[in-house]
Coordinates of N, CA and C in Angstrom, one line a residue:
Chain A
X1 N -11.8 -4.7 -5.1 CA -10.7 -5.7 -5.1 C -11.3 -7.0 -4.7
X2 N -10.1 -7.9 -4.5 CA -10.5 -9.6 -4.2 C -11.2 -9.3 -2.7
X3 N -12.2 -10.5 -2.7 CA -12.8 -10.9 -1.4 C -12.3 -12.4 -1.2
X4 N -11.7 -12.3 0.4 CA -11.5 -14.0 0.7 C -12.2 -14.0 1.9
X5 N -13.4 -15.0 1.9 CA -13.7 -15.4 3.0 C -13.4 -16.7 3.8
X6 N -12.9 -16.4 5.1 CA -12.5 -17.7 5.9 C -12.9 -17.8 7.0
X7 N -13.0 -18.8 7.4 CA -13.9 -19.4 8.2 C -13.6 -20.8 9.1
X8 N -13.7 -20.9 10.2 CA -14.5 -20.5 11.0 C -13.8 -19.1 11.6
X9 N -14.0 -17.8 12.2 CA -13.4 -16.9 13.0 C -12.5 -17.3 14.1
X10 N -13.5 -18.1 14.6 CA -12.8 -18.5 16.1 C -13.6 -20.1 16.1
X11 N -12.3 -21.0 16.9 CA -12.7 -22.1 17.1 C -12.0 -23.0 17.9
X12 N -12.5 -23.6 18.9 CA -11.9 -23.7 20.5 C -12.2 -25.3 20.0
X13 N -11.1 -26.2 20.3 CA -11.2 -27.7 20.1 C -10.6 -28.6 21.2
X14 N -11.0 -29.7 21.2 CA -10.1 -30.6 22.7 C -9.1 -31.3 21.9
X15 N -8.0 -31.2 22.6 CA -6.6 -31.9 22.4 C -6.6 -33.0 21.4
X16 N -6.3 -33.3 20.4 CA -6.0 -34.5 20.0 C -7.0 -35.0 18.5
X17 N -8.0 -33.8 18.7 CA -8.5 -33.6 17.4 C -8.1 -33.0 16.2
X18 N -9.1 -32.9 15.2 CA -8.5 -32.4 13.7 C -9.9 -31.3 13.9
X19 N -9.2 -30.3 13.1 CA -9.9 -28.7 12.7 C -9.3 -28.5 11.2
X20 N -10.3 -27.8 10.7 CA -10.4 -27.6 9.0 C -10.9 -26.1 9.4
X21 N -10.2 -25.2 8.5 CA -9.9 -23.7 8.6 C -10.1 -23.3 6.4
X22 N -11.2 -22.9 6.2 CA -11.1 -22.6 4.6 C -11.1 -21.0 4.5
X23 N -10.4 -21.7 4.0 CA -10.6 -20.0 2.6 C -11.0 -20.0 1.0
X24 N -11.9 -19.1 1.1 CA -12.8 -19.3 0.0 C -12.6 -17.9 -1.0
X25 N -12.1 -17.7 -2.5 CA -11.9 -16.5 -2.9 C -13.4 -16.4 -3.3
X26 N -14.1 -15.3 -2.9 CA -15.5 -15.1 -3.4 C -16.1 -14.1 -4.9
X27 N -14.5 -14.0 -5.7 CA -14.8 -12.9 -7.1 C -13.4 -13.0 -7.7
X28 N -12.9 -14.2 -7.3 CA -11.3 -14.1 -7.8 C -11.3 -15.3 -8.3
X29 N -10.2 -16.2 -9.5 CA -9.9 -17.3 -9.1 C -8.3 -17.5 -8.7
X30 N -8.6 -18.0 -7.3 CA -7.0 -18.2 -6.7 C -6.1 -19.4 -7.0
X31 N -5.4 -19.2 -7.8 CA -4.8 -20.2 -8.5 C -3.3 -20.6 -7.2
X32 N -3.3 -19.8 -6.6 CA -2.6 -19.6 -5.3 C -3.2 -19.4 -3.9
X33 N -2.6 -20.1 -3.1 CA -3.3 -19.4 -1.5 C -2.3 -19.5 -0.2
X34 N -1.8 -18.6 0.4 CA -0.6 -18.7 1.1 C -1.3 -18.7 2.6
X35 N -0.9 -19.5 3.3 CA -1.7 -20.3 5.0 C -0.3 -19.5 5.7
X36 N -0.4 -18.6 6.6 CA 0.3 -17.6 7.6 C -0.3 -18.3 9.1
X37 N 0.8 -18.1 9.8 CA 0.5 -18.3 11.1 C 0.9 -16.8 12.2
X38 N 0.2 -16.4 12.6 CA 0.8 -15.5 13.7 C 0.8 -15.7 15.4
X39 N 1.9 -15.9 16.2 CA 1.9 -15.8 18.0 C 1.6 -14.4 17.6
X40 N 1.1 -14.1 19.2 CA 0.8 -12.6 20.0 C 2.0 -11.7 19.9
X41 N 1.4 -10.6 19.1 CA 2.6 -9.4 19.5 C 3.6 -10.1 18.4
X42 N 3.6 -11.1 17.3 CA 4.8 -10.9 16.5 C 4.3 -11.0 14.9
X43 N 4.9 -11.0 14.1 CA 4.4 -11.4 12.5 C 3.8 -12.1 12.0
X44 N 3.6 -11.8 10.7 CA 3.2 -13.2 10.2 C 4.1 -14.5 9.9
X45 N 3.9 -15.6 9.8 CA 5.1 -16.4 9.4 C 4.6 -17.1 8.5
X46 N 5.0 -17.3 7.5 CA 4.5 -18.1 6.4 C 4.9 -19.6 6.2
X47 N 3.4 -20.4 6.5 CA 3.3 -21.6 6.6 C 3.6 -22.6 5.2
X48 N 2.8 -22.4 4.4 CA 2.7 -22.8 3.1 C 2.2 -22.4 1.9
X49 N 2.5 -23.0 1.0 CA 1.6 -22.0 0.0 C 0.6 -23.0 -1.0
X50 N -0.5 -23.0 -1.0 CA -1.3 -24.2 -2.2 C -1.5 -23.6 -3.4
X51 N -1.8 -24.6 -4.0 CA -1.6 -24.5 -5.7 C -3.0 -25.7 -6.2
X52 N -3.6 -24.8 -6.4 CA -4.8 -25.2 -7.2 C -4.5 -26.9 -8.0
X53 N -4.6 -27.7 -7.2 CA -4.7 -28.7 -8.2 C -3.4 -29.8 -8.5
X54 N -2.8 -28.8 -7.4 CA -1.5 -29.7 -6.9 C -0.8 -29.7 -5.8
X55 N 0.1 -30.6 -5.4 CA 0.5 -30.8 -3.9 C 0.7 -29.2 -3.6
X56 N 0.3 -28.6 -1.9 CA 1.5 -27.3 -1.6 C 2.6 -27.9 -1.2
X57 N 3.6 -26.9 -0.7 CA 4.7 -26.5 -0.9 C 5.0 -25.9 0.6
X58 N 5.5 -26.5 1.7 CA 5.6 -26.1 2.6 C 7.1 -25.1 3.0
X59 N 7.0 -24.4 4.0 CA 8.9 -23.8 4.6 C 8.9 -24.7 5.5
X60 N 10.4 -24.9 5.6 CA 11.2 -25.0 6.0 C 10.6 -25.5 7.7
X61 N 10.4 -26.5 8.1 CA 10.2 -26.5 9.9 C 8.5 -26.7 9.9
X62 N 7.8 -27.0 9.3 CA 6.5 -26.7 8.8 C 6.3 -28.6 8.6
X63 N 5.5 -29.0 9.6 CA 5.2 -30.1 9.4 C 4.0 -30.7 8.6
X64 N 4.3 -31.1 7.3 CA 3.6 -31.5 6.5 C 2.2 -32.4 7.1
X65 N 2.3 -32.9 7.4 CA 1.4 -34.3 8.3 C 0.5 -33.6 9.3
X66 N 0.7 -32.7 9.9 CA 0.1 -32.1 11.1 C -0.9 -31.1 10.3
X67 N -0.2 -30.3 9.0 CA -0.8 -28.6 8.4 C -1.2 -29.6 6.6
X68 N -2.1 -30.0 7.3 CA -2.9 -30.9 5.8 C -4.0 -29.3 5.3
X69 N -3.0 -29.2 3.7 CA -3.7 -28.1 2.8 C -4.4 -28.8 1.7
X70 N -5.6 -28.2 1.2 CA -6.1 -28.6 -0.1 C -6.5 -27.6 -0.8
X71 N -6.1 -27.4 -2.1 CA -6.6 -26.5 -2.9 C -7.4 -27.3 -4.3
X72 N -8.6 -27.7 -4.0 CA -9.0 -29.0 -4.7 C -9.6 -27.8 -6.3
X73 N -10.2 -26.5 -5.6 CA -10.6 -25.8 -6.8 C -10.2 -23.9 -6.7
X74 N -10.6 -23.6 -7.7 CA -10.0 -22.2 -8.0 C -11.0 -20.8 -6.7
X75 N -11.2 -21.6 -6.2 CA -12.4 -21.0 -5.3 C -12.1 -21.3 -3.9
X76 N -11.6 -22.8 -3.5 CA -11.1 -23.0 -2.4 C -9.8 -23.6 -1.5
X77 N -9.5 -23.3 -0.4 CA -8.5 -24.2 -0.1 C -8.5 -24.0 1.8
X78 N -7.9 -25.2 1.5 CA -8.1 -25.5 3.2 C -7.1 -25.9 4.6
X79 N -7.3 -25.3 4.9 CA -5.8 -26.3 5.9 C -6.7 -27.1 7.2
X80 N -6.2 -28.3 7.4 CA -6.3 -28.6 8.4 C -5.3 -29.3 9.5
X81 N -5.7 -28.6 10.5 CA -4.3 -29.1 11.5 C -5.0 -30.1 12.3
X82 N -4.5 -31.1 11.9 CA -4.6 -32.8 12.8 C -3.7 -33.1 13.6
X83 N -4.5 -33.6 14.8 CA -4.5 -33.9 16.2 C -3.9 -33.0 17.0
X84 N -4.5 -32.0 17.2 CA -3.9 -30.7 17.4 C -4.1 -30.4 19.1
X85 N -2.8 -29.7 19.1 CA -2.0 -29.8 20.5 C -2.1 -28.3 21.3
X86 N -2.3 -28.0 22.7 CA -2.4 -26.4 22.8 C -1.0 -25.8 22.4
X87 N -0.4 -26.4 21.8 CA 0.8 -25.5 21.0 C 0.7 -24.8 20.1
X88 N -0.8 -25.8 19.3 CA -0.8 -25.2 17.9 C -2.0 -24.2 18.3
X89 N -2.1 -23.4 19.2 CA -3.0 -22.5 19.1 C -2.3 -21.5 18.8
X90 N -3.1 -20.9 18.0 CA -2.6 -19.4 17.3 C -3.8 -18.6 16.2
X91 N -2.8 -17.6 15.7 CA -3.8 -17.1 14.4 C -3.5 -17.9 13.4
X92 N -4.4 -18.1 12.5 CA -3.8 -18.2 10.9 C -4.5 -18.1 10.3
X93 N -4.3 -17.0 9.1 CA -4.5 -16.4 8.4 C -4.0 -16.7 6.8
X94 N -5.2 -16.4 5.9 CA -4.8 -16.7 4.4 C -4.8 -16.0 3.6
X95 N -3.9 -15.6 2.6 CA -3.9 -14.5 1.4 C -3.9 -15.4 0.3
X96 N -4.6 -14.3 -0.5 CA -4.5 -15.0 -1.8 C -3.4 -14.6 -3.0
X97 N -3.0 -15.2 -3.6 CA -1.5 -14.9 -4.2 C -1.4 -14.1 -5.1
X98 N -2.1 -14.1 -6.6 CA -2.5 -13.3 -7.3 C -2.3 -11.6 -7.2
X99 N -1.2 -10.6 -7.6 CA -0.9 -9.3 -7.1 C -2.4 -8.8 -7.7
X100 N -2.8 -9.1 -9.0 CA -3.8 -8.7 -9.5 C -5.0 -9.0 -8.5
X101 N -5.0 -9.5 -8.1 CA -6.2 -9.7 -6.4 C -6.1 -8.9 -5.4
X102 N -4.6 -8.2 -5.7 CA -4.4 -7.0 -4.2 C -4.1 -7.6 -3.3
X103 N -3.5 -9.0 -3.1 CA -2.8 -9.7 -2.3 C -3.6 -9.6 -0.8
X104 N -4.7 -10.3 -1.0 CA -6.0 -9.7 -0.3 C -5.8 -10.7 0.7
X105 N -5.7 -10.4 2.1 CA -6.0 -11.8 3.3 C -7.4 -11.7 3.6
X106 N -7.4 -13.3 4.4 CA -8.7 -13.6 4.7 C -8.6 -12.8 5.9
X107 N -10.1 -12.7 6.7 CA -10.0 -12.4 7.9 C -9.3 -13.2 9.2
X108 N -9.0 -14.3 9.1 CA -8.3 -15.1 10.4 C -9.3 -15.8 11.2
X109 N -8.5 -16.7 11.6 CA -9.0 -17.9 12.2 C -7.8 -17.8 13.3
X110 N -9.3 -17.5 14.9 CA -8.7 -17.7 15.6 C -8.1 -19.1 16.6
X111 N -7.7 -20.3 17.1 CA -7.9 -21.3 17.2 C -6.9 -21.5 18.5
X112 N -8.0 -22.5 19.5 CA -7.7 -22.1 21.0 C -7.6 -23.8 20.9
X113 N -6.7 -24.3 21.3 CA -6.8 -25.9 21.6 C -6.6 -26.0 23.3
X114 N -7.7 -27.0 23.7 CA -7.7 -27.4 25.3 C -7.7 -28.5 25.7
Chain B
X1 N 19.1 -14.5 1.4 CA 17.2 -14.4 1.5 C 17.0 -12.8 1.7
X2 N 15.6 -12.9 1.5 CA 14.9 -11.3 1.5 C 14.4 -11.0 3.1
X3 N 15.1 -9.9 3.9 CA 15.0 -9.4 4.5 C 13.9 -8.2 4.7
X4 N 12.9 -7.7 5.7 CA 12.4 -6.6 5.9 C 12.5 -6.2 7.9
X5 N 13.2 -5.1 8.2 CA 13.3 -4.4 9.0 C 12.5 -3.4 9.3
X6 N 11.6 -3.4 10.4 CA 11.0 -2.3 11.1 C 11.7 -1.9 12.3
X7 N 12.0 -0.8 12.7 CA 13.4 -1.0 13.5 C 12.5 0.0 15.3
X8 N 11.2 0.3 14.7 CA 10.1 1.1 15.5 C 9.4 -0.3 16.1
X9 N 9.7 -1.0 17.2 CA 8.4 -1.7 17.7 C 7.1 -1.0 18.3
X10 N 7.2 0.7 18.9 CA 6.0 1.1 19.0 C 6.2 2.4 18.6
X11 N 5.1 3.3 18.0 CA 5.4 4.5 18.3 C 3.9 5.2 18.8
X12 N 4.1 6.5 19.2 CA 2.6 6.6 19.4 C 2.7 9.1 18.6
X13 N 2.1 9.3 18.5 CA 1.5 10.3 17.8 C 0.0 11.1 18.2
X14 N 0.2 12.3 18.4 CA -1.1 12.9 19.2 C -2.4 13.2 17.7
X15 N -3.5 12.9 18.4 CA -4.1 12.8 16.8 C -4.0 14.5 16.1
X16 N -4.3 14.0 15.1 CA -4.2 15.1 14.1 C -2.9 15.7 13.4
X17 N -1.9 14.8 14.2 CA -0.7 15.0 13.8 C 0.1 14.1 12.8
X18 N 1.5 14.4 12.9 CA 1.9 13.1 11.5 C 2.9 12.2 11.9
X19 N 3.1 11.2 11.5 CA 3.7 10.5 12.2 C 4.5 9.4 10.8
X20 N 5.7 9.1 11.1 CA 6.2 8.5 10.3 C 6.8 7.0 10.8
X21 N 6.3 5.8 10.1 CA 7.1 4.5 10.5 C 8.3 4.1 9.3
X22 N 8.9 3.6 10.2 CA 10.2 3.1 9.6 C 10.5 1.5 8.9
X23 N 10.9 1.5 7.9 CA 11.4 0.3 6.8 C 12.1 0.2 6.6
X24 N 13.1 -0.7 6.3 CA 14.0 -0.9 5.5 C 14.2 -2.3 5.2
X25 N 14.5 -2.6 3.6 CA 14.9 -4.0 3.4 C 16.0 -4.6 2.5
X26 N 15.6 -5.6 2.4 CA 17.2 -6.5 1.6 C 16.4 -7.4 0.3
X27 N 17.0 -6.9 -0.9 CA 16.0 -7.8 -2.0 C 17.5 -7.9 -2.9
X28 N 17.5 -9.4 -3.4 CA 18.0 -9.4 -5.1 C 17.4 -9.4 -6.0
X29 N 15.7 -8.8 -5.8 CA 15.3 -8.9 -7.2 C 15.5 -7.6 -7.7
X30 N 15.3 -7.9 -8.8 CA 15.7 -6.2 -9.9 C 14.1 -5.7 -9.7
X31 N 13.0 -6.2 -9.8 CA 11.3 -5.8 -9.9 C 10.8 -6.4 -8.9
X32 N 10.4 -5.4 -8.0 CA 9.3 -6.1 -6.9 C 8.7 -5.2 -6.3
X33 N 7.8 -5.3 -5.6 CA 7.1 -4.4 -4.6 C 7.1 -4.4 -3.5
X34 N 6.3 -3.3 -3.0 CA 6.7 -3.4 -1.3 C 5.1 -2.8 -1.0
X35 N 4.9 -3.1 0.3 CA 3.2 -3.0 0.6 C 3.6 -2.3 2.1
X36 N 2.7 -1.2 2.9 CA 2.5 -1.4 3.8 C 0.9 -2.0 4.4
X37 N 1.0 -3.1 5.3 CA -0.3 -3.6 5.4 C -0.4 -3.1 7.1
X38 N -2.1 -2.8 7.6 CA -2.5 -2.3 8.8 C -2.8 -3.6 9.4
X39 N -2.5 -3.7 10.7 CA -3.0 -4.8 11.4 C -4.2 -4.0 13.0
X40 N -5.6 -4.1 12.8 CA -6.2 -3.9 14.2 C -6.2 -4.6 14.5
X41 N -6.8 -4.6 15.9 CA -7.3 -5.2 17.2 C -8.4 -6.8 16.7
X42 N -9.0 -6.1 15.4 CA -9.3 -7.4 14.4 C -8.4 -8.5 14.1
X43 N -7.6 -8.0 14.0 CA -6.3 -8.7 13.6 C -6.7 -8.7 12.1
X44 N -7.9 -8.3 11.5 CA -7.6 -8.5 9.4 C -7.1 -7.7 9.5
X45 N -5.9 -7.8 8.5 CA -5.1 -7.8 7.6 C -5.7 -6.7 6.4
X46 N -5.1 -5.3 6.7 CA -5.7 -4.4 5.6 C -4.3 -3.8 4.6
X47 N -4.6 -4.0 3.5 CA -4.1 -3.2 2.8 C -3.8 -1.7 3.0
X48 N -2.7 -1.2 3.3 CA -2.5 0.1 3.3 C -2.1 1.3 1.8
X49 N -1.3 0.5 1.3 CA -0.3 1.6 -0.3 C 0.6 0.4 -0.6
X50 N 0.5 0.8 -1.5 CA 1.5 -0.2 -2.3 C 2.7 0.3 -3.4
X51 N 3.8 -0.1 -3.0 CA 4.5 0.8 -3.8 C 5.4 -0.6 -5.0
X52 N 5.2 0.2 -6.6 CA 6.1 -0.7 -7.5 C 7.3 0.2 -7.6
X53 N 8.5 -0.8 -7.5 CA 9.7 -0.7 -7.2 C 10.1 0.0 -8.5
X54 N 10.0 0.3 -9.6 CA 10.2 0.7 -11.1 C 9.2 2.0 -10.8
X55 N 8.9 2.1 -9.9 CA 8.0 3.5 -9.9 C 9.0 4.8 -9.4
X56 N 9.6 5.5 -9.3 CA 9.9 6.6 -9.2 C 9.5 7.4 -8.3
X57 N 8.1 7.4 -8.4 CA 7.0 8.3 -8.1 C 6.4 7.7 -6.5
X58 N 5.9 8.5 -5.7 CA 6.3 8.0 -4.5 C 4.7 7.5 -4.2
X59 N 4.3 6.5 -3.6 CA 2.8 6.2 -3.5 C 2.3 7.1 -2.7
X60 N 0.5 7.0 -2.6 CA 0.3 7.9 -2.0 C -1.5 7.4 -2.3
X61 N -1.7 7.7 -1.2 CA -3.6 7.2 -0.5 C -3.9 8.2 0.9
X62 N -4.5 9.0 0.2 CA -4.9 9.4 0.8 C -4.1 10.2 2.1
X63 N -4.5 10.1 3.3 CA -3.5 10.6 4.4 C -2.4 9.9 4.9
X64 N -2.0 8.9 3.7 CA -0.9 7.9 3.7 C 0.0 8.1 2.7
X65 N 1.0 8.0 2.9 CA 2.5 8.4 1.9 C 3.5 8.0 2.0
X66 N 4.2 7.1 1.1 CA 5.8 6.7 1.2 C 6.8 7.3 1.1
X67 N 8.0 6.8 1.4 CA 8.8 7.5 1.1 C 9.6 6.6 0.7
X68 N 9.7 6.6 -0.7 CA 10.9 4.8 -1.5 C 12.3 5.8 -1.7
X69 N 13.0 5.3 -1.2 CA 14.7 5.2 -1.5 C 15.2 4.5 -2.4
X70 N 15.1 4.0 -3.2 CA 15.3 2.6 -3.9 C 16.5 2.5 -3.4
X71 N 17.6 3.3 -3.7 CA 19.4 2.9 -3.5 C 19.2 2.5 -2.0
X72 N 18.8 3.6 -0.9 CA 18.9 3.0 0.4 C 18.1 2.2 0.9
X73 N 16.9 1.5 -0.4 CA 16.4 0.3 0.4 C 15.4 0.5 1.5
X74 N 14.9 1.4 1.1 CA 14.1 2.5 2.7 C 13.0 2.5 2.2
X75 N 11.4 2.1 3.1 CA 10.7 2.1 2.4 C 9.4 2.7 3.7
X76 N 9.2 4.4 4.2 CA 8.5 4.7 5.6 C 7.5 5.1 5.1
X77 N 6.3 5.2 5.9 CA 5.1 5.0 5.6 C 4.9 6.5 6.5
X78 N 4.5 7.7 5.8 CA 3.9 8.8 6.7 C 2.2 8.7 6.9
X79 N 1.9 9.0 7.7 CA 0.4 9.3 8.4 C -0.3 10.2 8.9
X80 N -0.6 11.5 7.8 CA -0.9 13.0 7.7 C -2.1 12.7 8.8
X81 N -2.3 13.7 9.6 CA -3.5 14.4 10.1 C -4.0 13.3 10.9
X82 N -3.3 12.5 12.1 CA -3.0 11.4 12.6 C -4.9 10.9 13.1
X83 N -5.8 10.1 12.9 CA -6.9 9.8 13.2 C -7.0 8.8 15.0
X84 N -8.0 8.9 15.4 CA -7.9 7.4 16.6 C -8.2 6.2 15.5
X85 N -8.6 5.8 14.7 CA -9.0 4.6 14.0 C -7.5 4.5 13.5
X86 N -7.1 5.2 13.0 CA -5.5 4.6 12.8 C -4.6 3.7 13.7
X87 N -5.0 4.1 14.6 CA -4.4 3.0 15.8 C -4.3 1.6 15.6
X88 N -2.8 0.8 15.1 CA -2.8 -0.6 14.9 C -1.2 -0.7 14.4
X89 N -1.3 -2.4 14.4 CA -0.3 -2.7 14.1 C 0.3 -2.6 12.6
X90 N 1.5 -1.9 12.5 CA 1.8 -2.1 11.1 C 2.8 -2.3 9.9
X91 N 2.3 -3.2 9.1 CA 3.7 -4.3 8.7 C 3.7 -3.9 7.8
X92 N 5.4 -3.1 7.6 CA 6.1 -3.2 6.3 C 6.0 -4.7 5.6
X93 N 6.1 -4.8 4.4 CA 6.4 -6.4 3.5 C 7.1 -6.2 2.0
X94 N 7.5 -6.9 1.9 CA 8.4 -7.1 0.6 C 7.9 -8.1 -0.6
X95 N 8.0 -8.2 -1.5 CA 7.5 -9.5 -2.6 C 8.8 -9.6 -2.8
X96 N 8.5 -11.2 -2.8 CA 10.0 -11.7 -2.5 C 10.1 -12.4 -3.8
X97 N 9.0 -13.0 -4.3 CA 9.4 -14.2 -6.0 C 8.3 -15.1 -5.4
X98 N 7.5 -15.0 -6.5 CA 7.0 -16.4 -6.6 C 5.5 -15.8 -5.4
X99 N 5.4 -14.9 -5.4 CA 4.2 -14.3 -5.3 C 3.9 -14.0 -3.6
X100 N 5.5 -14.4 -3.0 CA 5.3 -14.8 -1.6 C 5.9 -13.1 -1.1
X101 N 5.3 -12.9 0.7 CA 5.7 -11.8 1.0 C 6.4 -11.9 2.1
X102 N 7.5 -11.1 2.4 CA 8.1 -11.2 3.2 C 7.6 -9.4 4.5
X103 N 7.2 -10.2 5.5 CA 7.1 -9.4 6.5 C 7.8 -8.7 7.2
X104 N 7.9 -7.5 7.9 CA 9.3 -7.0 9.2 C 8.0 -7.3 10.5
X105 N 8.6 -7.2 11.4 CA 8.1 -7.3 12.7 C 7.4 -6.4 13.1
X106 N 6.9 -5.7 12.7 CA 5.6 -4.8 13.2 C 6.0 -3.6 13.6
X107 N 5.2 -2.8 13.4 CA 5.2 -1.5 14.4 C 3.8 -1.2 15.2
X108 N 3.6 -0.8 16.5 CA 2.5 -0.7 16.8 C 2.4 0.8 17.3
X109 N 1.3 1.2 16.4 CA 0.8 2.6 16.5 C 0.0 3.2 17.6
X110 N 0.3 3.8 18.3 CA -1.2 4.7 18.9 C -1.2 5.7 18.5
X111 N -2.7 6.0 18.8 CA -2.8 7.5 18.6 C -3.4 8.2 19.8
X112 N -2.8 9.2 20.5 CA -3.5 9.9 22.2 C -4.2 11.3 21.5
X113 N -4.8 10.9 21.9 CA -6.2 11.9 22.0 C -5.9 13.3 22.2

């Protein structure tokens, strides 16, 4: 099946900075890539979804400006969360969209802000 | 909107035994699928069975097995011959349109020795 690698695993940053979180399909091309957030002990929640080569598509409550995505090529895409507050610590995690991929997530990015 | 219900927040099962989690959901599409995905202590995100909704036929991997209701919307994930590595969290999901999934709130498994 699809391989998605993401990166960094874990990543502890001071208040007020920007972090860039990629996912990379390594045998697919992801013409889609869906960015999940999870708190402890609850689901996933789905942040947004990118599109190769065009703006993403955020839900609902999902601040645009803060959860900066790029999906510049068929191979990557990226979120980054600017100027990031210990609120935004959490998991987040990336699938790739394609069913024919096996709707394969990345491994997660853990992200501690202090 | 598309609904999925896990109505089990824990269960736990002595190994070697079988244990069943509970699903149920809410779809207006006529074609879709439904996944059970494992969550460990990793927290990746593994694919478990996958079941297509136009399937009849009930999925099945290994010491893993559904049980689809279509009419009642039921969709429980059995776990023959219960292992310790089985031990995790685990999310029923839905395909909702447009390639997106919709999650239920988990169930978290143990397994006692």
């Amino acid at each position: 099946g699809a391989v998605v690698s993401q990166h960094p695993s874990r990543v502890i940053c001071k208040s007020g900075t920007s972090v860039k979180i990629e996912c990379r399909s390594l045998d697919f091309q992801a013409t889609t890539m869906f960015w999940y957030r999870q708190f402890p002990k609850q689901s996933l929640m789905l942040m947004a979804t990118s599109n190769e080569g065009s703006k993403a598509t955020y839900e609902q409550g999902v601040e645009k400006d803060k959860f900066l995505i790029n999906h510049a090529s068929l191979t990557l895409s990226t979120l980054t969360v600017t100027s990031a507050h210990p609120e935004d610590s959490s998991f987040y995690i990336c699938r790739l969209g394609q069913l024919s991929g096996g709707y394969t997530f990345g491994s997660g990015t853990r992200l501690t802000v202090v | 909107a598309q609904t999925v219900t896990q109505s089990q927040p824990e269960m736990s099962v002595q190994e070697a035994e079988t244990v069943t989690l509970s699903c149920t959901y809410d779809t207006s599409e006529s074609d879709y699928y439904l996944f059970w995905y494992k969550q460990p202590p990793s927290r990746q995100m593994i694919l478990v069975i996958r079941q297509e909704a136009y399937k009849q036929q009930n999925a099945t991997e290994n010491r893993f097995s559904v049980n689809f209701q279509k009419a009642a919307k039921s969709f429980s994930l059995k776990i023959s011959d219960s292992q310790l590595g089985d031990a995790a969290m685990y999310f029923c999901a839905c395909y909702q349109g447009a390639q997106k999934l919709v999650f239920g709130q988990g169930t978290r498994l143990t397994i006692n020795p």
